[in-house]
Short mmCIF file of C-alpha atoms in Angstrom, two decimals:
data_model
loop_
_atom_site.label_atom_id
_atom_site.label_comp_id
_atom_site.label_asym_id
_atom_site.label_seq_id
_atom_site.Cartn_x
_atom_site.Cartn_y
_atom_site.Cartn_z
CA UNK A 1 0.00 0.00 0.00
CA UNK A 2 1.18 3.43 -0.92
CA UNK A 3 -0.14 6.90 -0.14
CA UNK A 4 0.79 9.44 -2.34
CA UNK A 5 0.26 12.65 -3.57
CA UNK A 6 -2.58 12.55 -7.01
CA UNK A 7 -1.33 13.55 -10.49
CA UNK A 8 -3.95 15.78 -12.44
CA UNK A 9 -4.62 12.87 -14.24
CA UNK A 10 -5.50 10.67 -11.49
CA UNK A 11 -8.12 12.92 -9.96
CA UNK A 12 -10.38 12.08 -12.13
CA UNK A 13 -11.08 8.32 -10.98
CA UNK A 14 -10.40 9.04 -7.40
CA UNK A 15 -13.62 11.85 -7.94
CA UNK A 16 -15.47 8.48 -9.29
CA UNK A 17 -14.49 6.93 -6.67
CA UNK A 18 -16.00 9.76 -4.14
CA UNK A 19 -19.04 9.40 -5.92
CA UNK A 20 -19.71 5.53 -5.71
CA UNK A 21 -18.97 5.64 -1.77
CA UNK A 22 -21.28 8.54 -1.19
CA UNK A 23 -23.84 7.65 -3.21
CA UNK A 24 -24.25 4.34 -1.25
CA UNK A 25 -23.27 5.12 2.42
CA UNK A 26 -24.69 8.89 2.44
CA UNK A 27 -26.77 10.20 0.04
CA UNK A 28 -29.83 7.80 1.34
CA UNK A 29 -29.25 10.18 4.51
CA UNK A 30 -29.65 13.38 2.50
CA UNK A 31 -32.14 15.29 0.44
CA UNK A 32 -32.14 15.34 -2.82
CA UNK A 33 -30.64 19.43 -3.21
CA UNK A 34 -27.88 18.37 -0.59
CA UNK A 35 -27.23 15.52 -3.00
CA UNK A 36 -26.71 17.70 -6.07
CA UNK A 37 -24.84 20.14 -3.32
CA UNK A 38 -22.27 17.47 -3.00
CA UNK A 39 -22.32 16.19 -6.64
CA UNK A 40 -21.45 19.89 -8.16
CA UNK A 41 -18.57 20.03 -5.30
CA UNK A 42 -16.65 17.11 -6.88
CA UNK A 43 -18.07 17.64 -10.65
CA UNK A 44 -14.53 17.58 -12.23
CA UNK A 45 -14.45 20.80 -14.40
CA UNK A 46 -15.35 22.56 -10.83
CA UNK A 47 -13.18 20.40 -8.65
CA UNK A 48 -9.79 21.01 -11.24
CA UNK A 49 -9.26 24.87 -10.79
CA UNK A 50 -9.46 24.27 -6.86
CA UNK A 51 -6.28 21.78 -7.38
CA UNK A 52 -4.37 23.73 -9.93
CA UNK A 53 -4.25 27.05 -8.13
CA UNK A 54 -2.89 24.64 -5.22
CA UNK A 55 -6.45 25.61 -3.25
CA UNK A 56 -6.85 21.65 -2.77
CA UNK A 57 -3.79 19.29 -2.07
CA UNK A 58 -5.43 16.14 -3.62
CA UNK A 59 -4.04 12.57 -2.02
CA UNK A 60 -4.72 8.67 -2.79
CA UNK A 61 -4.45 5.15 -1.22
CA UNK A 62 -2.49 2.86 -3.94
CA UNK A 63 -2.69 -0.81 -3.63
CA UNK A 64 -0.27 -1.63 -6.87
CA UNK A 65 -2.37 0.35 -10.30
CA UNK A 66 -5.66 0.16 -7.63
CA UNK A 67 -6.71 3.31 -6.47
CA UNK A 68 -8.26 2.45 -2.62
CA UNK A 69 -9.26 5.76 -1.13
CA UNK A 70 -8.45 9.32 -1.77
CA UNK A 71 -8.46 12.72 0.60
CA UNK A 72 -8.18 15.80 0.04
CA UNK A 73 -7.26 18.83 2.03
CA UNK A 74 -7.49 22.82 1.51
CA UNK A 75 -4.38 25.33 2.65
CA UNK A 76 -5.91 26.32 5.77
CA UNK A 77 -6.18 22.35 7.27
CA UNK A 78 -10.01 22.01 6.42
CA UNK A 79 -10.43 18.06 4.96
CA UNK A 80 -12.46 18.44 1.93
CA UNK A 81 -12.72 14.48 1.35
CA UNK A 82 -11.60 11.67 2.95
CA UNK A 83 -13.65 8.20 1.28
CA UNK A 84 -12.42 4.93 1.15
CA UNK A 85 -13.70 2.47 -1.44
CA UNK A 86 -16.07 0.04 -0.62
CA UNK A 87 -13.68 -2.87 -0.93
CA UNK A 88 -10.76 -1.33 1.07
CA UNK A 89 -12.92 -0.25 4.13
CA UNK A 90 -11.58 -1.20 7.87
CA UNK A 91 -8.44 -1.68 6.68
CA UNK A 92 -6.76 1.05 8.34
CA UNK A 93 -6.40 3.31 4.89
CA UNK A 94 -8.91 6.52 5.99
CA UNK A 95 -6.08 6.86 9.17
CA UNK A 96 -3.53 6.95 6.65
CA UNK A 97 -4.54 8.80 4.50
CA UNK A 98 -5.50 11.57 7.41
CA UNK A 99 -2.04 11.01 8.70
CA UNK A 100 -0.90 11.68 4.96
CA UNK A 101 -3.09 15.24 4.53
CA UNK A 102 -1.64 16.18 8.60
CA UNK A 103 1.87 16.16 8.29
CA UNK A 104 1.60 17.69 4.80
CA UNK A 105 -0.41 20.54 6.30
CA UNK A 106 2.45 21.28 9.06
CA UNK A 107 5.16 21.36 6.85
CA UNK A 108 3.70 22.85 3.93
CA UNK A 109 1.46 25.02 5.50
CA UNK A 110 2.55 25.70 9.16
CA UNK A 111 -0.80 25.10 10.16
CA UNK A 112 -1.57 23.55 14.21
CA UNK A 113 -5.22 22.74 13.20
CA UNK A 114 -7.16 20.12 11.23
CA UNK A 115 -10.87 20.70 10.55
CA UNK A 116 -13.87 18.71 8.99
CA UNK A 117 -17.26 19.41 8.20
CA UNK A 118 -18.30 15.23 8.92
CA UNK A 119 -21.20 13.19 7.39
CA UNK A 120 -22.93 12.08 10.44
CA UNK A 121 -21.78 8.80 9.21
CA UNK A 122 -18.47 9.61 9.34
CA UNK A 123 -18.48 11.45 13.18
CA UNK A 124 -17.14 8.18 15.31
CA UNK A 125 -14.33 7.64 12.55
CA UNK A 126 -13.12 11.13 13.06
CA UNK A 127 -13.45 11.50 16.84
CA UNK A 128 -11.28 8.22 16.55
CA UNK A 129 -8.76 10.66 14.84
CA UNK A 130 -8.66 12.48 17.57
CA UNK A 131 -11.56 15.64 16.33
CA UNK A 132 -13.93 16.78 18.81
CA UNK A 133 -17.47 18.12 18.19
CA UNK A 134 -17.11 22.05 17.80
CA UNK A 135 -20.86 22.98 17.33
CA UNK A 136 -24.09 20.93 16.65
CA UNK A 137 -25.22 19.17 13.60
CA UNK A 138 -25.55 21.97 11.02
CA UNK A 139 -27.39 22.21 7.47
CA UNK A 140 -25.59 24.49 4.83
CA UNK A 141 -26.89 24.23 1.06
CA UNK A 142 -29.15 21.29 2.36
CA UNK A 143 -25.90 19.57 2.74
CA UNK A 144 -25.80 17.83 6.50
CA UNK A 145 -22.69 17.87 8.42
CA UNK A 146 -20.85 18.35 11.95
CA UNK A 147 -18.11 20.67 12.63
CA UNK A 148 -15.42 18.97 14.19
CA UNK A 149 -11.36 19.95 15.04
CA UNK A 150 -8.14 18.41 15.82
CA UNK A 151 -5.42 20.09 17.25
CA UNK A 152 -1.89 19.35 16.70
CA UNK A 153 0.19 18.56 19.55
CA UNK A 154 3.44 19.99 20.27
CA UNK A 155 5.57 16.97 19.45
CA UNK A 156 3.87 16.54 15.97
CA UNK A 157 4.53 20.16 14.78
CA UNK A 158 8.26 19.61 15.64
CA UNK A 159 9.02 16.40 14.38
CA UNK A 160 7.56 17.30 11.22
CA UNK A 161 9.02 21.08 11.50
CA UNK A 162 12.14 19.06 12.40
CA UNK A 163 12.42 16.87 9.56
CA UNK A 164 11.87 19.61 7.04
CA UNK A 165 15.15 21.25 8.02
CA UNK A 166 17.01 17.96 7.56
CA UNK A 167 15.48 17.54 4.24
CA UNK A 168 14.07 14.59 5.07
CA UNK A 169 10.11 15.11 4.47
CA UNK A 170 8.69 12.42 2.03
CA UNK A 171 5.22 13.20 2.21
CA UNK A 172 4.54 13.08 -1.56
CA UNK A 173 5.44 9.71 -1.91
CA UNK A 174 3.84 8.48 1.69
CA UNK A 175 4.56 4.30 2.57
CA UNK A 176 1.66 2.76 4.32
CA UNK A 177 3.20 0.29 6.92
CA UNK A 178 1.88 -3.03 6.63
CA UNK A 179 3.59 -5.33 8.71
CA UNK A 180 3.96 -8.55 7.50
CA UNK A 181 4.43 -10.77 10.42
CA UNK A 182 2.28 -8.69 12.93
CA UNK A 183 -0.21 -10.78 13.33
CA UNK A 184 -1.14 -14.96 12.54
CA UNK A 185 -3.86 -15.88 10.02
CA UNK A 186 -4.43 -19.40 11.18
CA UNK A 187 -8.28 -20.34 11.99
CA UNK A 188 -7.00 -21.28 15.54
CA UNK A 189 -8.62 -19.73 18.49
CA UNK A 190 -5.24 -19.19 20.82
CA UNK A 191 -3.49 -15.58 20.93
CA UNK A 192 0.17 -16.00 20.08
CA UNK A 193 2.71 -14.69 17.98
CA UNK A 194 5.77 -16.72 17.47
CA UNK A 195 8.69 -15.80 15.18
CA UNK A 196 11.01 -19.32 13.95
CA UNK A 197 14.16 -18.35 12.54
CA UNK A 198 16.51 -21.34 11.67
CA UNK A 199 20.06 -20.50 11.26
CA UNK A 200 21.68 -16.73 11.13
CA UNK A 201 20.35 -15.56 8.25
CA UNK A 202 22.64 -12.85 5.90
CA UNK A 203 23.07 -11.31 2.91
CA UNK A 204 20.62 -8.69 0.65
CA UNK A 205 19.04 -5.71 2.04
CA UNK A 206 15.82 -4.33 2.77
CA UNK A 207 13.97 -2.35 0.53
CA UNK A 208 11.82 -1.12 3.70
CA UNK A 209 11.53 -2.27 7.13
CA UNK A 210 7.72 -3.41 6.84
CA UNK A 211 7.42 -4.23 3.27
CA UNK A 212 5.29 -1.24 2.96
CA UNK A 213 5.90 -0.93 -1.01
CA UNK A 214 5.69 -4.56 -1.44
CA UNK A 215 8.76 -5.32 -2.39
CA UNK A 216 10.84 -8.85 -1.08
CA UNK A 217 13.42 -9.34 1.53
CA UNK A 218 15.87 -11.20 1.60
CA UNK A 219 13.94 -13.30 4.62
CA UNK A 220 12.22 -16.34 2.86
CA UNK A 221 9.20 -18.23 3.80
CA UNK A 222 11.77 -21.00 4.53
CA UNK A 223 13.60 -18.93 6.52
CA UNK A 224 11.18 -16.91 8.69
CA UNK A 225 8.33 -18.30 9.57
CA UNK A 226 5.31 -17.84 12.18
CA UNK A 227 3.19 -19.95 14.82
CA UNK A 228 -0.39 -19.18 13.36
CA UNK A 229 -2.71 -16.98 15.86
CA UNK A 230 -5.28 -14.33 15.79
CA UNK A 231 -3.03 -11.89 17.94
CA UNK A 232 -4.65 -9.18 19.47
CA UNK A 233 -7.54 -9.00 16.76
CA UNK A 234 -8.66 -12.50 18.27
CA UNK A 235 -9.44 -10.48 21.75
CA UNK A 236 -12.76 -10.63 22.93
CA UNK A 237 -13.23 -7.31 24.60
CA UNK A 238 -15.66 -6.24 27.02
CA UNK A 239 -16.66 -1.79 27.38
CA UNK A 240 -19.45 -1.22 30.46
CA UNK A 241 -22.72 0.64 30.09
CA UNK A 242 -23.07 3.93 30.50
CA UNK A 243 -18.90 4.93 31.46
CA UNK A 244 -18.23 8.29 32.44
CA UNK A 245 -15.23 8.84 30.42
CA UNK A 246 -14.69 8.21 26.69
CA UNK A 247 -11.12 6.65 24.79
CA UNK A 248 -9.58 8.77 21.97
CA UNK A 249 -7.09 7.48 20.29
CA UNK A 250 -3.48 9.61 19.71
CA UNK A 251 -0.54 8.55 17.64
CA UNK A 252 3.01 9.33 16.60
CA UNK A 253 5.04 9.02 13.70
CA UNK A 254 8.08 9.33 11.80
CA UNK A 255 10.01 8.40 8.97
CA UNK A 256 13.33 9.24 7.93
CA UNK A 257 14.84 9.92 4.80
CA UNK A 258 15.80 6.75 2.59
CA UNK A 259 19.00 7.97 1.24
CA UNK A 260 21.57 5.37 0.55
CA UNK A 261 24.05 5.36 3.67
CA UNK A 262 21.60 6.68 5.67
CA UNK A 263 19.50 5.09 9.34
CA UNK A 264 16.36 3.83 8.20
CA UNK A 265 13.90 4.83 10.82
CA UNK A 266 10.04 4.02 10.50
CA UNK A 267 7.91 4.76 13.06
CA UNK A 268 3.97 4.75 13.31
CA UNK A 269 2.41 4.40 17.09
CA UNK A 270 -0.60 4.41 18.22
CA UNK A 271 -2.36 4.39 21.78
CA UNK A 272 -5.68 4.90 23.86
CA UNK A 273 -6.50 8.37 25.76
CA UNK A 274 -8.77 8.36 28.45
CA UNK A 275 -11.16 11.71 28.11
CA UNK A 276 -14.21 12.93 30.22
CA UNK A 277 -12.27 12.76 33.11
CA UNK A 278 -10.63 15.59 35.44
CA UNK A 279 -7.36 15.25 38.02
CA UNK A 280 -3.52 14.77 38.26
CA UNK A 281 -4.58 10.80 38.31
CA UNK A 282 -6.14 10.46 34.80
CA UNK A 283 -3.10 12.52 33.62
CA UNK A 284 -0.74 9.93 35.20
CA UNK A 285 -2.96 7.41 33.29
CA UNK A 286 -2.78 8.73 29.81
CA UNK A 287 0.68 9.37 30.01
CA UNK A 288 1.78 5.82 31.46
CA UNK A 289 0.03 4.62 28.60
CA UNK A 290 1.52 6.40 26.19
CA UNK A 291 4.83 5.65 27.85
CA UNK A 292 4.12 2.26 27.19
CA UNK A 293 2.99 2.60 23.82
CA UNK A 294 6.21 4.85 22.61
CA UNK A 295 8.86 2.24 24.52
CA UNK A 296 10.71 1.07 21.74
CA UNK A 297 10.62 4.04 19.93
CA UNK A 298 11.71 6.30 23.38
CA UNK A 299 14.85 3.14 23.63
CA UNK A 300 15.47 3.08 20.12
CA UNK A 301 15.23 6.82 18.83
CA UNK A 302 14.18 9.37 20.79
CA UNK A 303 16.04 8.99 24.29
CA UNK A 304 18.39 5.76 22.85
CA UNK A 305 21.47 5.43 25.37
CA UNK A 306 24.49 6.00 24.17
CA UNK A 307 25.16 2.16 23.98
CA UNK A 308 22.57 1.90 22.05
CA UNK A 309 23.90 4.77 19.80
CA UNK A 310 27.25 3.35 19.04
CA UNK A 311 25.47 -0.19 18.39
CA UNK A 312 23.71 0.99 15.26
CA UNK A 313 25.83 3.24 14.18
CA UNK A 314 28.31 0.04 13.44
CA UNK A 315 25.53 -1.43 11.23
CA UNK A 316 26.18 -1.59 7.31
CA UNK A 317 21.88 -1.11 6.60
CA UNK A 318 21.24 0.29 10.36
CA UNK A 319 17.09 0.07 11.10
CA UNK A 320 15.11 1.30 13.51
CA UNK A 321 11.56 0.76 13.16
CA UNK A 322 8.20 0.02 15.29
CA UNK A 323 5.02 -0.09 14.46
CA UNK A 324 2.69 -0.19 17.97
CA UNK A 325 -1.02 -1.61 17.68
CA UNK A 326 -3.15 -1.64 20.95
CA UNK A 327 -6.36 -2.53 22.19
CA UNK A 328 -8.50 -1.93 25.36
CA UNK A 329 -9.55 -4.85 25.95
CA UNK A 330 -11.54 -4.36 29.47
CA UNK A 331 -13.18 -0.91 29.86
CA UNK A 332 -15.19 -1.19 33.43
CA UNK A 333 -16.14 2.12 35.34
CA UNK A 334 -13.00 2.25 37.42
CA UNK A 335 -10.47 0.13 35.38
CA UNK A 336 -9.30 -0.32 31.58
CA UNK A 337 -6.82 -3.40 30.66
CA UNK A 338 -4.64 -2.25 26.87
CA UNK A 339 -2.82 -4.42 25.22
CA UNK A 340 -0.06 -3.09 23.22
CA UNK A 341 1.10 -5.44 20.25
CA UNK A 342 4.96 -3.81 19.01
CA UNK A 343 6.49 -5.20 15.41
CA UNK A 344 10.23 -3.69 15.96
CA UNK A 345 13.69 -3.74 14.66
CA UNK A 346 15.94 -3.11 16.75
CA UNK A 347 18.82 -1.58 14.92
CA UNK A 348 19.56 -4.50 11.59
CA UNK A 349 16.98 -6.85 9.24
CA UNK A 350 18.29 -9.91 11.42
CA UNK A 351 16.56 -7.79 14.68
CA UNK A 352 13.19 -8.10 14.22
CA UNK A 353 11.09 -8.75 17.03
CA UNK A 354 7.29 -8.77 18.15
CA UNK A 355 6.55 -8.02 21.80
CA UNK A 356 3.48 -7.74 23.57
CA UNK A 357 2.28 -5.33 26.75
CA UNK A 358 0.04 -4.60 28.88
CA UNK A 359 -0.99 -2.19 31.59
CA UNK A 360 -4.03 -2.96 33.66
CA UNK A 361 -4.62 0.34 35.46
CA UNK A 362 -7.11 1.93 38.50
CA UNK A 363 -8.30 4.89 36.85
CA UNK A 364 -9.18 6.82 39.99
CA UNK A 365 -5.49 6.87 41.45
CA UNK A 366 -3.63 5.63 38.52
CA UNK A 367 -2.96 2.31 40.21
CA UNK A 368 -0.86 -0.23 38.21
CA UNK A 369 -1.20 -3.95 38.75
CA UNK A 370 0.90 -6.87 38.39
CA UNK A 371 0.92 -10.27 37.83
CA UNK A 372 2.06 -11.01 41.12
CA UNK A 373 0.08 -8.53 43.41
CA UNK A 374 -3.24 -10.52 41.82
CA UNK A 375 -1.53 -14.30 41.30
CA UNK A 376 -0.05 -16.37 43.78
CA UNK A 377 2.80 -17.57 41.86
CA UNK A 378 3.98 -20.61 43.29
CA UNK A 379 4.31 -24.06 41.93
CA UNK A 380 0.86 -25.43 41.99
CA UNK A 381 0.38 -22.53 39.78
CA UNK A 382 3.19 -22.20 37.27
CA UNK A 383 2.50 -26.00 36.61
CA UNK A 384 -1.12 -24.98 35.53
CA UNK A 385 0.11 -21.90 33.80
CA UNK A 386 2.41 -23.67 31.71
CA UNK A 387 0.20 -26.50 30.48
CA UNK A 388 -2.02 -24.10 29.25
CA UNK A 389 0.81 -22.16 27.46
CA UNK A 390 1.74 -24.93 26.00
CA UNK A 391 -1.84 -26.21 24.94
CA UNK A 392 -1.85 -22.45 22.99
CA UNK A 393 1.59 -22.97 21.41
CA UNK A 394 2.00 -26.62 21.12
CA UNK A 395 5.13 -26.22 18.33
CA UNK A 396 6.79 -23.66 20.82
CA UNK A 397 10.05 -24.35 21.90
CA UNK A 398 9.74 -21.83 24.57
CA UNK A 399 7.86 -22.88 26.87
CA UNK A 400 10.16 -26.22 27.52
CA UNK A 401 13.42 -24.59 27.39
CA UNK A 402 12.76 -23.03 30.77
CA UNK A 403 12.82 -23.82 34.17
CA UNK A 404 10.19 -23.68 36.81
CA UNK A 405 12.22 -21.46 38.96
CA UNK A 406 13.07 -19.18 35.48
CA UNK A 407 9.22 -19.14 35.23
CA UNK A 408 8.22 -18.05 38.76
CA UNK A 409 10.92 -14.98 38.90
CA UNK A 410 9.19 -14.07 35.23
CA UNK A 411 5.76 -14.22 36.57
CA UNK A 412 7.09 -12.38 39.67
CA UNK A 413 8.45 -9.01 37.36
CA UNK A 414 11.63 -9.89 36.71
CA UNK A 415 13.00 -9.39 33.09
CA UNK A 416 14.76 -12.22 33.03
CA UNK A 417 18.03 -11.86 30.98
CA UNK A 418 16.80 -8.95 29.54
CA UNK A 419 14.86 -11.29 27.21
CA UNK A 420 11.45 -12.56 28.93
CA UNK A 421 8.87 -10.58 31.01
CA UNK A 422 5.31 -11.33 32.09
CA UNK A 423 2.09 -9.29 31.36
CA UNK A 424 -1.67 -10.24 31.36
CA UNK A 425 -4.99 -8.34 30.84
CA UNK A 426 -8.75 -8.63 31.26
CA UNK A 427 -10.86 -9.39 28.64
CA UNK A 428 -14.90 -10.31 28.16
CA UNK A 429 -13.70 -14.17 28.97
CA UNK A 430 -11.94 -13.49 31.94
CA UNK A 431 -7.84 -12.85 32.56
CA UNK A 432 -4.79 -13.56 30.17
CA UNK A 433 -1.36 -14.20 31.69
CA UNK A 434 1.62 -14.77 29.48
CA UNK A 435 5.15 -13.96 28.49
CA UNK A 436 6.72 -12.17 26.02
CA UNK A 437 10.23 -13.59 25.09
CA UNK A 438 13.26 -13.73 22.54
CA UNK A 439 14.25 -17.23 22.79
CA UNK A 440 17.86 -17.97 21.21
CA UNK A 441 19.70 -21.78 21.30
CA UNK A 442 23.00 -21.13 20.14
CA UNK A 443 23.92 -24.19 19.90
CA UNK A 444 21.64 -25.68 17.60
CA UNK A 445 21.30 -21.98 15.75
CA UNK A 446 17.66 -21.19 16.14
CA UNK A 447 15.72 -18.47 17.71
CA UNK A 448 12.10 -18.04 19.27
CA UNK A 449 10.61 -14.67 19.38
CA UNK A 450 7.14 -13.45 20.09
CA UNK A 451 4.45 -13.72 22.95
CA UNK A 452 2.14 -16.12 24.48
CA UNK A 453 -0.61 -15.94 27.31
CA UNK A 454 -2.85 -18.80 28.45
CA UNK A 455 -6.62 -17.81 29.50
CA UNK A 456 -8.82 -18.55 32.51
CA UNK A 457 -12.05 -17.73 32.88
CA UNK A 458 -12.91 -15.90 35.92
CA UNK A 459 -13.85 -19.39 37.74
CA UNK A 460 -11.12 -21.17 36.92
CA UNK A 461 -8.72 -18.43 38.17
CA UNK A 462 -10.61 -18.36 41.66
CA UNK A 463 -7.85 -20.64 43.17
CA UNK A 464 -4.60 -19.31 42.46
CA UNK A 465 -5.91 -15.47 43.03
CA UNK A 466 -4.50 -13.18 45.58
CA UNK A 467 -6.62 -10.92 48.05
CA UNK A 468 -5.98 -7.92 45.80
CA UNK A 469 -8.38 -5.38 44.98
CA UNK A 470 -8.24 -5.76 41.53
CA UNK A 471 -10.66 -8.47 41.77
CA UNK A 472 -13.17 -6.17 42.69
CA UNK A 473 -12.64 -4.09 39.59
CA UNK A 474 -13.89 -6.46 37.14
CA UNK A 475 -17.09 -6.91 37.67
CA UNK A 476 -18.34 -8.07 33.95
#
């Protein structure tokens, strides 16, 4: 998938495009003037002059000679389209494609505002974005549509700002990040991620960290291959009645320059905000979980040690790259579980890893809990725990290769070796607890890397669970 900037000559099928999404999904909503409203907006001898006196900056969603979805965006930040075709919906491409028109607007424009006049239709997409509501439904020219905003925040303006002094803004020729091995496609029902790689693998480069124009690397099926899964998408998440806050949803992102010689560094994050909500504790909340969120990119990039800074600089292809999905997967009045799925590498092609986290948090004092203040983690346990891991991941070498006493300082918050660490989370079945780890035989030349947790339903959980609180919190 590529986002890029439209050539005169390919506005003219991403207007047809326009056309055949709003004439299905919104102009049953409308009148028949507002229709006509909309239909002389986009008419193409109208819609031309707009883009060729640069009054509309004119973007599409590319899957190889396909065109997927198109926006379109005037000099002062106001989104004039944003569709997706019919096919290509829920894939991700309308975030893109905003993400494209936003950091085109700060650079090229200087602008610290987005605005929208949104189909009702379209209102929950865009609050996703991270709009708000600026005044109540309105009607202009029979055409029906809510005012909404977005702010920039500080740290988007400057990277961007940042990375037009270094010459190093691509935004006409945007890459989509699709990660390849994020997550399994199996028809199993367990959530793991497991990356096999047999051997040190060498030679070739990468075209681009996550594939995102399609092209090969020098990793073969043979070489790299993955325990099937649903990942996070096979969560079953559970949201209460009636909560008195709402979750927005922020992101960063970055992407360097690809000039030969040069670090390639790809970044695209995104995490949950909790809004509605007053007080120093829901601060401590949202930024904890962006904290969590931004890890590898905070150890990698922005606030990398000096270790780390030498390390990659003695690379040949040096790459830095992360691309953070999340989801809340228990959202009760006083408590939300995230999980936090993170497709990495960690400085060359041959360090590519996929880590899960968690944070299971209090909302009304920012509370954080861990396995071990909820689990008691002794042997009776850990026996139980790891059946069921092993039940998820039955062609894991993992879960074998360690020992019970390796197991219980994991489940207890230790990073072990700087390699394996616990985390769990809530869900509509009941709890999660599982590892994440980067499992490496030298001997026999292979290497494990991923995550695995085992579920219990509330009932079976009753006997290994601590006198903790958090018990009390869920409640579904």
């Amino acid at each position: 998938m590529i986002i890029k900037r439209l050539e005169n000559e390919e506005i003219l099928e991403g207007l047809h495009l326009v056309w055949d999404v709003f004439a299905a999904d919104i102009a049953p909503t409308y009148s028949r003037e507002g229709v006509e409203e909309f239909q002389k907006f986009i008419k193409y001898e109208n819609f031309m002059p707009k883009v060729q006196s640069g009054q509309l900056i004119v973007f599409g969603a590319m899957e190889g000679q396909e065109l997927c979805g198109v926006g379109a965006v005037q000099t002062d930040g106001h989104i004039a389209l944003l569709f997706v075709g019919k096919n290509w919906q829920r894939r991700g491409i309308g975030r893109l494609l905003f993400v494209a028109l936003q950091q085109f607007c700060i650079v090229a424009f200087g602008i610290t505002k987005m605005t929208v006049h949104a189909a009702p239709q379209a209102e929950g997409f865009y609050r996703r974005l991270g709009f708000h509501e600026v005044a109540p439904e309105q009607v202009k020219n029979q055409v029906r549509y809510v005012p909404m905003e977005r702010a920039m925040s500080a740290e988007e303006i400057r990277l961007q700002k940042k990375a037009k002094r270094r010459g190093k803004f691509l935004m006409l020729a945007i890459l989509a990040l699709v990660v390849l091995l994020g997550i399994g496609v199996g028809t199993t029902a367990y959530r793991v991620f497991t990356m096999v790689q047999d051997g040190i693998m060498d030679g070739g480069g990468m075209k681009n960290p996550f594939l995102s124009d399609g092209g090969q690397t020098d990793q073969t099926e043979k070489e790299m291959k993955k325990e099937t899964g649903e990942g996070i998408d096979g969560i079953e998440c559970y949201q209460a009645e009636n909560l008195p806050y709402t979750i927005t949803e922020e992101s960063y992102s970055y992407e360097s320059s690809k000039s030969e010689g040069s670090i390639t560094s790809q970044f695209d994050v995104k995490y949950p905000q909790i809004q509605g909500l007053e007080g120093e504790q829901i601060a401590k909340v949202n930024e904890e979980l962006k904290n969590c969120a931004m890890s590898t990119v905070n150890a990698l990039y922005l606030k990398a040690s000096d270790d780390m800074k030498a390390a990659v600089m003695k690379e040949d292809s040096p790459i830095l790259a992360s691309k953070v999905t999340y989801r809340v997967t228990y959202a009760g009045e006083d408590f939300i579980s995230v999980v936090f799925s993170d497709d990495y590498y960690a400085g060359n092609k041959n360090a590519r890893y996929q880590d899960l986290r968690t944070r299971n948090i209090r909302l009304s004092d920012g509370k954080i809990y861990e396995t071990s203040e909820i689990i008691n983690v002794d042997t009776e346990f850990i026996k139980e725990w790891k059946k069921r891991m092993k039940e998820e991941a039955p062609n894991s070498i993992v879960v074998d290769a360690l020992k019970t006493s390796q197991y219980r300082k994991i489940l207890s918050g230790e990073i072990l070796d700087n390699r394996y660490y616990d985390n769990f989370f809530v869900d509509k079945d009941g709890i999660e607890i599982g590892m994440t780890y980067h499992y490496r035989d030298d001997e026999q030349q292979k290497e494990e890397r991923g995550w695995i947790t085992a579920p219990f339903t509330m009932e079976e959980i009753k006997a290994y669970k601590t006198d903790s609180d958090f018990w009390n919190l869920c409640t579904n």
